[in-house]
Amino acid sequence: MEKPDKVANLFAAFPADSRLKIGNVYDSFERTFLDAGSILGKYRIIEEADRGGMAVVYKAIQLDLDRVVALKVLPANVTIRRNFIDRFLSEAHAVAKLSHPNIVNIHEVVAENDIYFIAMDFINGKNLYYYLHEDKPKLVEVLEIIACLADALQYAHDQLILHRDLKLNNVIMRDNRTPILIDFGLAKALGGSEEDNNLTQTGEIVGSPAYMAPERVLGTAVDARSDICSLGIMLYEMLTFTNPYLDPRSLIQTTRNVVEANPVPPSKLAAWLPPEVEAITLKSIAADPDDRYANMKAFADDIRRYQSGEPVLATRPNAASKAIHYVKKNSAKFIIGTIVVVFLAVLVIVLNFQNRLERSHWQLVDSEDFSNAEQIDDWRVRSPEAPTLEGRLWKVEGGRLMCSGSASSYIMFPRFFTRDFKYEFD
């Protein structure tokens, strides 16, 4: 029996003769182009600031307050697709409730001539991906960034908001010093309405698979620990400059890696990495949510324990935990192996029992200890070279029945038995 392909099951609903293509859906978007100086509501466009995800971000002036803001504008051709509109508005309604120094501030949500956009703080700085590769922050800086983001996410979780799209590109380093969480485009209100909760439960995988927790890919229950896994993947990448699951050649392979792969320990890619930091990283990205930190506060607290020189709660995986993880990962093989072993053990026990049962029915009818020469007279001796008894090769010496000489010979017990019998020689 082969292990079920969990990733393939995600696409089992497609007809057998259909062709499945996976790609960046946003490539087909009709990009919004707003010229510098154009007016959108009470905002005047200064310039385009960024393109990515499902929106274009413009730097603009809010005319009534004379302040610089960022406008996140939906592409024109998705305004007819209600699911994208719902996700877009989901971000605005979720983040507008939040007020934290490490979370972008939302000013308003606007629909102007069928153009949907969000007005938010304009953050001057690089996104975390470019900051990582251009500035190459030190370990102490990396840990402080992750701890600050964990604090912000704990605040969001306390407000019953999950981010669900954490990745390096969705963090802006304000003035290259302070991390600011942006793009809650897939934010989900914990305990929200059934309609809100089903926005992304339509058979599609929405988000960035390389930063997803396995349960998100598999479509099972998602909670705050899914954000912990995504933030842990960001920490892994900032320490090693490598995403633990990303396969740039194939999106489907990246998805498989998230579900099935066992990430390479960070110290294999960064030999200088302290074991405590590696333990924190591996705990945060554990495949089983129960093995991760219980909440973002515990994650941040463990980082700060390391920073202050205190023992961390996370421990490096030992041989037992690795063995348990291996058994879980290869559960089908172990189940089959266990069944085979149990079957063989039962078979041996049954055969042994039958043998003992058979022995219990045997009765001793004759016993010879060959203590004297006359006892051999009850036996018939045959030898081609010595056919007579006088020339027999079998004899008794010192209480032992012996066959001497090099000629072939055999000895028989001529008594007649009416039932099965056995000869046993000591």
Coordinates of C-alpha atoms in Angstrom, one line a residue:
M1 CA 0.0 0.0 0.0
E2 CA 1.4 3.4 -1.0
K3 CA 1.3 6.5 1.1
P4 CA -1.6 8.7 -0.1
D5 CA -0.4 11.7 -2.0
K6 CA -1.9 14.5 0.1
V7 CA -1.1 17.2 -2.4
A8 CA -2.5 15.3 -5.3
N9 CA -5.7 14.9 -3.4
L10 CA -6.1 18.7 -3.4
F11 CA -6.8 18.5 -7.1
A12 CA -8.8 15.3 -7.2
A13 CA -12.0 17.2 -8.1
F14 CA -10.7 18.0 -11.6
P15 CA -12.0 15.7 -14.4
A16 CA -9.6 13.1 -15.5
D17 CA -9.4 14.5 -19.0
S18 CA -8.8 18.1 -17.9
R19 CA -5.5 19.8 -17.8
L20 CA -4.4 21.5 -14.6
K21 CA -2.1 24.5 -14.8
I22 CA -0.7 26.2 -11.8
G23 CA 0.7 29.7 -12.1
N24 CA 0.5 33.2 -10.9
V25 CA -3.1 34.3 -11.4
Y26 CA -2.1 37.9 -11.0
D27 CA -0.2 37.8 -14.2
S28 CA -3.5 38.0 -16.1
F29 CA -4.7 41.1 -14.2
E30 CA -5.3 44.2 -16.1
R31 CA -2.9 46.5 -14.3
T32 CA -4.1 49.8 -13.1
F33 CA -2.2 52.8 -14.4
L34 CA -2.8 56.2 -12.8
D35 CA -0.7 59.1 -14.1
A36 CA 1.1 61.4 -11.7
G37 CA -1.1 64.3 -10.8
S38 CA -4.4 62.4 -11.5
I39 CA -7.1 62.7 -8.9
L40 CA -8.7 59.7 -7.2
G41 CA -11.4 60.9 -4.7
K42 CA -9.6 63.3 -2.4
Y43 CA -6.2 62.0 -3.3
R44 CA -3.7 63.2 -5.9
I45 CA -1.3 60.6 -7.3
I46 CA 2.4 61.3 -6.9
E47 CA 3.9 58.2 -8.3
E48 CA 3.6 54.4 -8.4
A49 CA 5.3 52.9 -5.3
D50 CA 5.0 49.2 -5.8
R51 CA 3.2 46.4 -7.7
G52 CA 2.6 43.0 -6.3
G53 CA 0.0 40.6 -5.0
M54 CA -3.3 41.6 -6.3
A55 CA -3.0 45.4 -6.1
V56 CA -0.9 48.4 -7.2
V57 CA 0.3 50.8 -4.5
Y58 CA 0.6 54.5 -5.3
K59 CA 2.2 57.3 -3.3
A60 CA -0.4 60.1 -3.0
I61 CA -1.3 63.3 -1.3
Q62 CA -4.5 63.5 0.8
L63 CA -5.7 66.9 -0.3
D64 CA -7.9 67.8 2.7
L65 CA -5.2 66.9 5.3
D66 CA -2.2 67.6 3.1
R67 CA -0.4 64.4 4.1
V68 CA 1.4 61.7 2.2
V69 CA -0.5 58.3 2.1
A70 CA -0.3 55.0 0.2
L71 CA -3.2 54.0 -1.9
K72 CA -3.6 50.3 -2.5
V73 CA -5.7 50.0 -5.7
L74 CA -7.3 46.9 -7.1
P75 CA -6.7 46.1 -10.7
A76 CA -9.6 47.2 -12.9
N77 CA -10.6 43.7 -14.3
V78 CA -10.9 42.1 -10.8
T79 CA -13.6 44.4 -9.7
I80 CA -16.1 42.2 -11.4
R81 CA -14.8 39.2 -9.5
R82 CA -16.6 39.3 -6.1
N83 CA -14.2 37.0 -4.3
F84 CA -11.2 39.3 -4.9
I85 CA -13.3 42.3 -3.8
D86 CA -14.3 40.4 -0.7
R87 CA -10.7 39.6 0.2
F88 CA -9.6 43.2 -0.5
L89 CA -12.3 44.6 1.7
S90 CA -11.6 41.9 4.3
E91 CA -8.1 43.4 4.7
A92 CA -9.4 46.9 5.2
H93 CA -12.0 45.9 7.7
A94 CA -9.6 43.7 9.7
V95 CA -6.6 46.1 9.8
A96 CA -8.7 49.2 10.4
K97 CA -9.5 47.8 13.8
L98 CA -5.8 47.5 14.7
S99 CA -3.6 50.2 16.3
H100 CA 0.0 49.0 16.9
P101 CA 3.3 50.6 16.1
N102 CA 4.3 47.6 14.0
I103 CA 1.1 47.4 12.0
V104 CA 0.3 49.8 9.1
N105 CA -2.6 52.3 9.9
I106 CA -5.6 52.2 7.6
H107 CA -7.3 55.5 7.0
E108 CA -10.3 54.6 4.9
V109 CA -11.7 52.2 2.3
V110 CA -13.0 53.9 -0.9
A111 CA -14.9 52.8 -4.0
E112 CA -14.6 55.6 -6.7
N113 CA -16.0 55.0 -10.2
D114 CA -15.7 51.2 -9.7
I115 CA -12.2 51.5 -8.5
Y116 CA -11.6 50.0 -5.1
F117 CA -8.7 51.2 -3.0
I118 CA -7.5 51.5 0.6
A119 CA -5.8 54.6 1.9
M120 CA -3.1 53.9 4.5
D121 CA 0.1 55.3 6.0
F122 CA 2.9 55.7 3.5
I123 CA 5.9 53.9 5.0
N124 CA 9.3 55.1 3.8
G125 CA 11.6 52.1 3.6
K126 CA 12.5 48.8 1.9
N127 CA 10.4 45.6 2.2
L128 CA 12.1 43.0 4.4
Y129 CA 13.2 40.8 1.5
Y130 CA 15.3 43.6 0.0
Y131 CA 16.4 44.7 3.4
L132 CA 17.7 41.2 4.1
H133 CA 19.6 40.8 0.9
E134 CA 21.0 44.4 0.7
D135 CA 21.7 45.3 4.3
K136 CA 22.4 41.7 5.6
P137 CA 21.3 42.4 9.2
K138 CA 23.2 40.8 12.1
L139 CA 21.8 38.0 14.2
V140 CA 20.8 40.4 17.0
E141 CA 18.9 42.6 14.5
V142 CA 17.1 39.6 12.9
L143 CA 15.9 38.4 16.3
E144 CA 14.7 41.8 17.2
I145 CA 12.8 42.2 14.0
I146 CA 11.1 38.8 14.5
A147 CA 10.3 39.5 18.1
C148 CA 8.7 42.9 17.2
L149 CA 6.6 41.2 14.5
A150 CA 5.6 38.5 17.0
D151 CA 4.4 41.2 19.4
A152 CA 2.4 42.9 16.6
L153 CA 0.8 39.6 15.6
Q154 CA 0.0 38.7 19.2
Y155 CA -1.9 42.0 19.4
A156 CA -3.7 41.2 16.1
H157 CA -4.6 37.7 17.4
D158 CA -5.9 39.2 20.6
Q159 CA -8.2 41.2 18.4
L160 CA -9.2 37.9 16.8
I161 CA -7.4 38.7 13.5
L162 CA -5.1 36.2 11.7
H163 CA -2.8 37.6 9.0
R164 CA -2.5 34.4 6.9
D165 CA -0.2 35.9 4.3
L166 CA 3.0 36.5 6.3
K167 CA 6.2 36.7 4.1
L168 CA 9.2 39.0 3.8
N169 CA 7.6 41.1 1.1
N170 CA 4.7 42.0 3.4
V171 CA 6.9 43.7 6.0
I172 CA 8.3 47.2 5.4
M173 CA 11.3 48.4 7.3
R174 CA 10.4 52.0 8.2
D175 CA 13.6 54.0 7.8
N176 CA 15.4 50.7 7.7
R177 CA 14.9 50.2 11.4
T178 CA 11.3 49.4 12.4
P179 CA 9.4 46.5 10.9
I180 CA 5.8 47.3 9.9
L181 CA 3.3 44.6 9.0
I182 CA 1.3 45.4 5.8
D183 CA -1.0 43.5 3.5
F184 CA -3.6 41.7 5.6
G185 CA -5.2 40.8 2.3
L186 CA -6.0 37.3 3.5
A187 CA -6.8 38.4 7.0
K188 CA -9.4 36.3 8.7
A189 CA -11.5 37.2 11.8
L190 CA -11.4 34.4 14.3
G191 CA -15.0 33.6 15.1
G192 CA -16.3 35.8 12.2
S193 CA -19.3 35.1 10.2
E194 CA -19.6 31.9 8.2
E195 CA -19.6 33.9 5.0
D196 CA -16.3 35.6 5.9
N197 CA -14.7 32.3 6.9
N198 CA -15.5 30.7 3.6
L199 CA -13.9 33.4 1.4
T200 CA -10.9 31.2 0.7
Q201 CA -12.5 27.8 1.2
T202 CA -13.6 27.3 -2.4
G203 CA -11.0 24.7 -3.4
E204 CA -8.2 27.2 -4.2
I205 CA -5.0 27.8 -2.4
V206 CA -4.6 31.5 -1.9
G207 CA -1.4 33.0 -0.6
S208 CA 2.3 32.2 -0.8
P209 CA 2.8 28.4 -0.4
A210 CA 6.5 28.7 0.5
Y211 CA 5.4 30.5 3.7
M212 CA 2.3 28.5 4.5
A213 CA 1.8 26.1 7.4
P214 CA 1.0 22.6 6.3
E215 CA -2.5 22.7 7.7
R216 CA -3.3 25.7 5.4
V217 CA -2.2 23.8 2.3
L218 CA -4.2 20.7 3.4
G219 CA -7.3 22.9 4.1
T220 CA -7.6 21.7 7.7
A221 CA -8.2 23.8 10.8
V222 CA -6.2 27.1 10.9
D223 CA -5.5 29.1 14.0
A224 CA -2.9 31.5 15.5
R225 CA -0.2 28.7 15.3
S226 CA -0.4 28.9 11.5
D227 CA 0.8 32.5 11.6
I228 CA 3.6 31.3 14.0
C229 CA 4.7 28.8 11.4
S230 CA 4.8 31.5 8.7
L231 CA 6.8 33.8 10.9
G232 CA 9.1 31.0 11.8
I233 CA 9.7 30.4 8.1
M234 CA 10.6 34.1 7.8
L235 CA 13.1 33.7 10.6
Y236 CA 14.6 30.6 9.0
E237 CA 15.1 32.5 5.7
M238 CA 16.6 35.6 7.5
L239 CA 19.1 33.3 9.2
T240 CA 20.1 31.2 6.2
F241 CA 19.1 33.3 3.2
T242 CA 17.1 30.2 2.1
N243 CA 13.4 29.4 2.2
P244 CA 13.1 25.9 3.7
Y245 CA 10.4 24.9 1.2
L246 CA 10.7 27.0 -1.9
D247 CA 11.5 25.2 -5.1
P248 CA 11.8 28.0 -7.8
R249 CA 11.3 25.5 -10.6
S250 CA 7.8 24.4 -9.5
L251 CA 5.0 25.7 -7.5
I252 CA 3.5 22.3 -7.0
Q253 CA 6.8 21.0 -5.7
T254 CA 6.9 23.9 -3.3
T255 CA 3.5 22.9 -2.1
R256 CA 4.6 19.2 -1.7
N257 CA 7.6 20.3 0.3
V258 CA 5.4 22.2 2.7
V259 CA 3.4 19.1 3.4
E260 CA 6.0 16.4 3.2
A261 CA 9.5 17.7 3.5
N262 CA 11.6 17.8 6.7
P263 CA 13.5 21.2 6.6
V264 CA 17.3 21.1 6.7
P265 CA 18.4 22.2 10.2
P266 CA 19.5 25.9 9.9
S267 CA 22.9 25.1 11.3
K268 CA 23.7 23.0 8.2
L269 CA 23.3 26.2 6.2
A270 CA 24.7 28.6 8.7
A271 CA 27.4 26.8 10.8
W272 CA 27.8 29.8 13.1
L273 CA 24.2 29.7 14.3
P274 CA 23.8 29.2 18.1
P275 CA 22.0 26.0 19.0
E276 CA 19.3 27.9 21.0
V277 CA 18.4 30.0 18.0
E278 CA 18.2 26.9 15.8
A279 CA 15.9 25.3 18.4
I280 CA 13.6 28.3 18.5
T281 CA 13.4 28.3 14.7
L282 CA 12.7 24.6 14.4
K283 CA 10.0 24.7 17.1
S284 CA 8.2 27.6 15.4
I285 CA 8.0 25.8 12.0
A286 CA 7.1 22.3 13.4
A287 CA 4.8 20.4 11.0
D288 CA 2.4 19.5 13.9
P289 CA 0.8 22.7 15.3
D290 CA 0.9 21.1 18.8
D291 CA 4.7 21.1 18.6
R292 CA 4.9 24.9 17.9
Y293 CA 4.7 27.7 20.4
A294 CA 1.2 28.0 21.8
N295 CA 1.0 31.7 20.8
M296 CA 3.1 34.6 19.5
K297 CA 3.9 35.9 23.0
A298 CA 5.6 32.6 23.8
F299 CA 7.6 32.8 20.6
A300 CA 8.7 36.4 21.3
D301 CA 9.5 35.6 24.9
D302 CA 11.8 32.7 24.0
I303 CA 13.7 35.0 21.6
R304 CA 14.1 37.5 24.3
R305 CA 15.3 34.8 26.8
Y306 CA 18.1 34.1 24.4
Q307 CA 18.9 37.8 23.9
S308 CA 19.1 38.2 27.7
G309 CA 21.3 35.1 28.2
E310 CA 18.5 33.0 29.9
P311 CA 17.8 29.4 29.0
V312 CA 15.2 29.0 26.2
L313 CA 12.2 26.8 26.3
A314 CA 12.7 25.4 22.9
T315 CA 15.0 22.4 22.7
R316 CA 16.8 20.8 19.8
P317 CA 15.1 17.7 18.5
N318 CA 16.6 14.6 20.1
A319 CA 16.8 11.1 18.7
A320 CA 13.5 10.1 20.2
S321 CA 11.6 13.1 18.8
K322 CA 13.2 12.6 15.4
A323 CA 12.2 8.9 15.5
I324 CA 8.6 9.9 16.4
H325 CA 8.5 12.4 13.6
Y326 CA 9.9 9.8 11.2
V327 CA 7.2 7.3 12.3
K328 CA 4.5 9.9 11.8
K329 CA 5.8 10.8 8.4
N330 CA 6.0 7.2 7.3
S331 CA 3.0 6.0 9.2
A332 CA 1.6 3.8 6.3
K333 CA 4.9 1.8 6.1
F334 CA 5.1 1.3 9.8
I335 CA 1.5 0.2 10.0
I336 CA 2.1 -2.4 7.3
G337 CA 5.4 -3.5 8.9
T338 CA 3.7 -3.8 12.3
I339 CA 0.9 -5.9 10.8
V340 CA 3.4 -8.2 9.2
V341 CA 5.5 -8.6 12.4
V342 CA 2.4 -9.3 14.5
F343 CA 1.2 -11.8 12.0
L344 CA 4.5 -13.7 12.0
A345 CA 4.7 -13.6 15.8
V346 CA 1.1 -15.0 16.0
L347 CA 2.1 -17.7 13.5
V348 CA 5.1 -18.8 15.5
I349 CA 3.1 -18.9 18.7
V350 CA 0.4 -21.0 17.0
L351 CA 2.9 -23.5 15.5
N352 CA 4.7 -23.8 18.8
F353 CA 1.4 -24.3 20.6
Q354 CA 0.4 -27.0 18.1
N355 CA 3.7 -28.8 18.5
R356 CA 3.3 -28.8 22.3
L357 CA -0.2 -30.0 21.9
E358 CA 0.9 -32.8 19.7
R359 CA 3.6 -33.8 22.1
S360 CA 1.1 -34.1 24.9
H361 CA -0.6 -37.0 23.1
W362 CA 2.5 -39.1 22.6
Q363 CA 3.1 -42.0 25.1
L364 CA 6.3 -43.7 25.7
V365 CA 6.1 -47.4 24.7
D366 CA 9.8 -48.4 24.8
S367 CA 13.0 -47.1 26.0
E368 CA 16.5 -48.5 25.5
D369 CA 19.5 -47.2 27.4
F370 CA 21.8 -49.9 25.9
S371 CA 23.3 -50.6 29.3
N372 CA 24.2 -54.1 28.2
A373 CA 25.0 -55.9 25.0
E374 CA 21.9 -58.1 25.0
Q375 CA 19.6 -55.1 24.4
I376 CA 20.8 -54.8 20.8
D377 CA 19.4 -58.3 20.1
D378 CA 15.9 -56.7 20.0
W379 CA 17.0 -54.7 17.0
R380 CA 17.6 -55.9 13.4
V381 CA 21.0 -55.1 11.9
R382 CA 21.6 -55.0 8.2
S383 CA 24.9 -54.5 6.5
P384 CA 25.7 -55.4 2.9
E385 CA 29.3 -56.1 3.8
A386 CA 28.4 -58.1 7.0
P387 CA 24.9 -59.7 6.5
T388 CA 25.2 -62.1 9.5
L389 CA 24.8 -61.1 13.1
E390 CA 28.3 -62.3 13.8
G391 CA 29.7 -59.7 11.4
R392 CA 27.5 -56.9 12.5
L393 CA 29.0 -53.5 12.9
W394 CA 26.6 -52.3 15.6
K395 CA 27.7 -52.9 19.2
V396 CA 27.3 -51.7 22.7
E397 CA 30.3 -50.3 24.5
G398 CA 30.3 -48.4 27.8
G399 CA 26.5 -47.9 27.8
R400 CA 26.6 -46.4 24.3
L401 CA 25.2 -47.8 21.0
M402 CA 28.0 -47.5 18.5
C403 CA 28.5 -48.2 14.8
S404 CA 32.1 -49.1 13.9
G405 CA 33.9 -49.7 10.7
S406 CA 33.6 -47.9 7.3
A407 CA 31.0 -50.2 5.7
S408 CA 27.4 -49.0 5.3
S409 CA 25.0 -50.3 7.9
Y410 CA 21.7 -49.6 9.5
I411 CA 19.7 -50.8 12.5
M412 CA 15.9 -51.3 12.7
F413 CA 13.4 -51.7 15.6
P414 CA 11.1 -54.5 14.3
R415 CA 8.2 -54.0 16.7
F416 CA 4.8 -53.5 15.0
F417 CA 2.8 -50.3 15.9
T418 CA -0.8 -49.7 15.0
R419 CA -0.5 -45.9 15.3
D420 CA 2.0 -43.2 14.3
F421 CA 5.2 -43.4 16.2
K422 CA 8.4 -41.4 16.6
Y423 CA 12.0 -42.4 17.3
E424 CA 13.9 -40.0 19.5
F425 CA 17.6 -40.4 20.0
D426 CA 19.5 -38.7 22.8

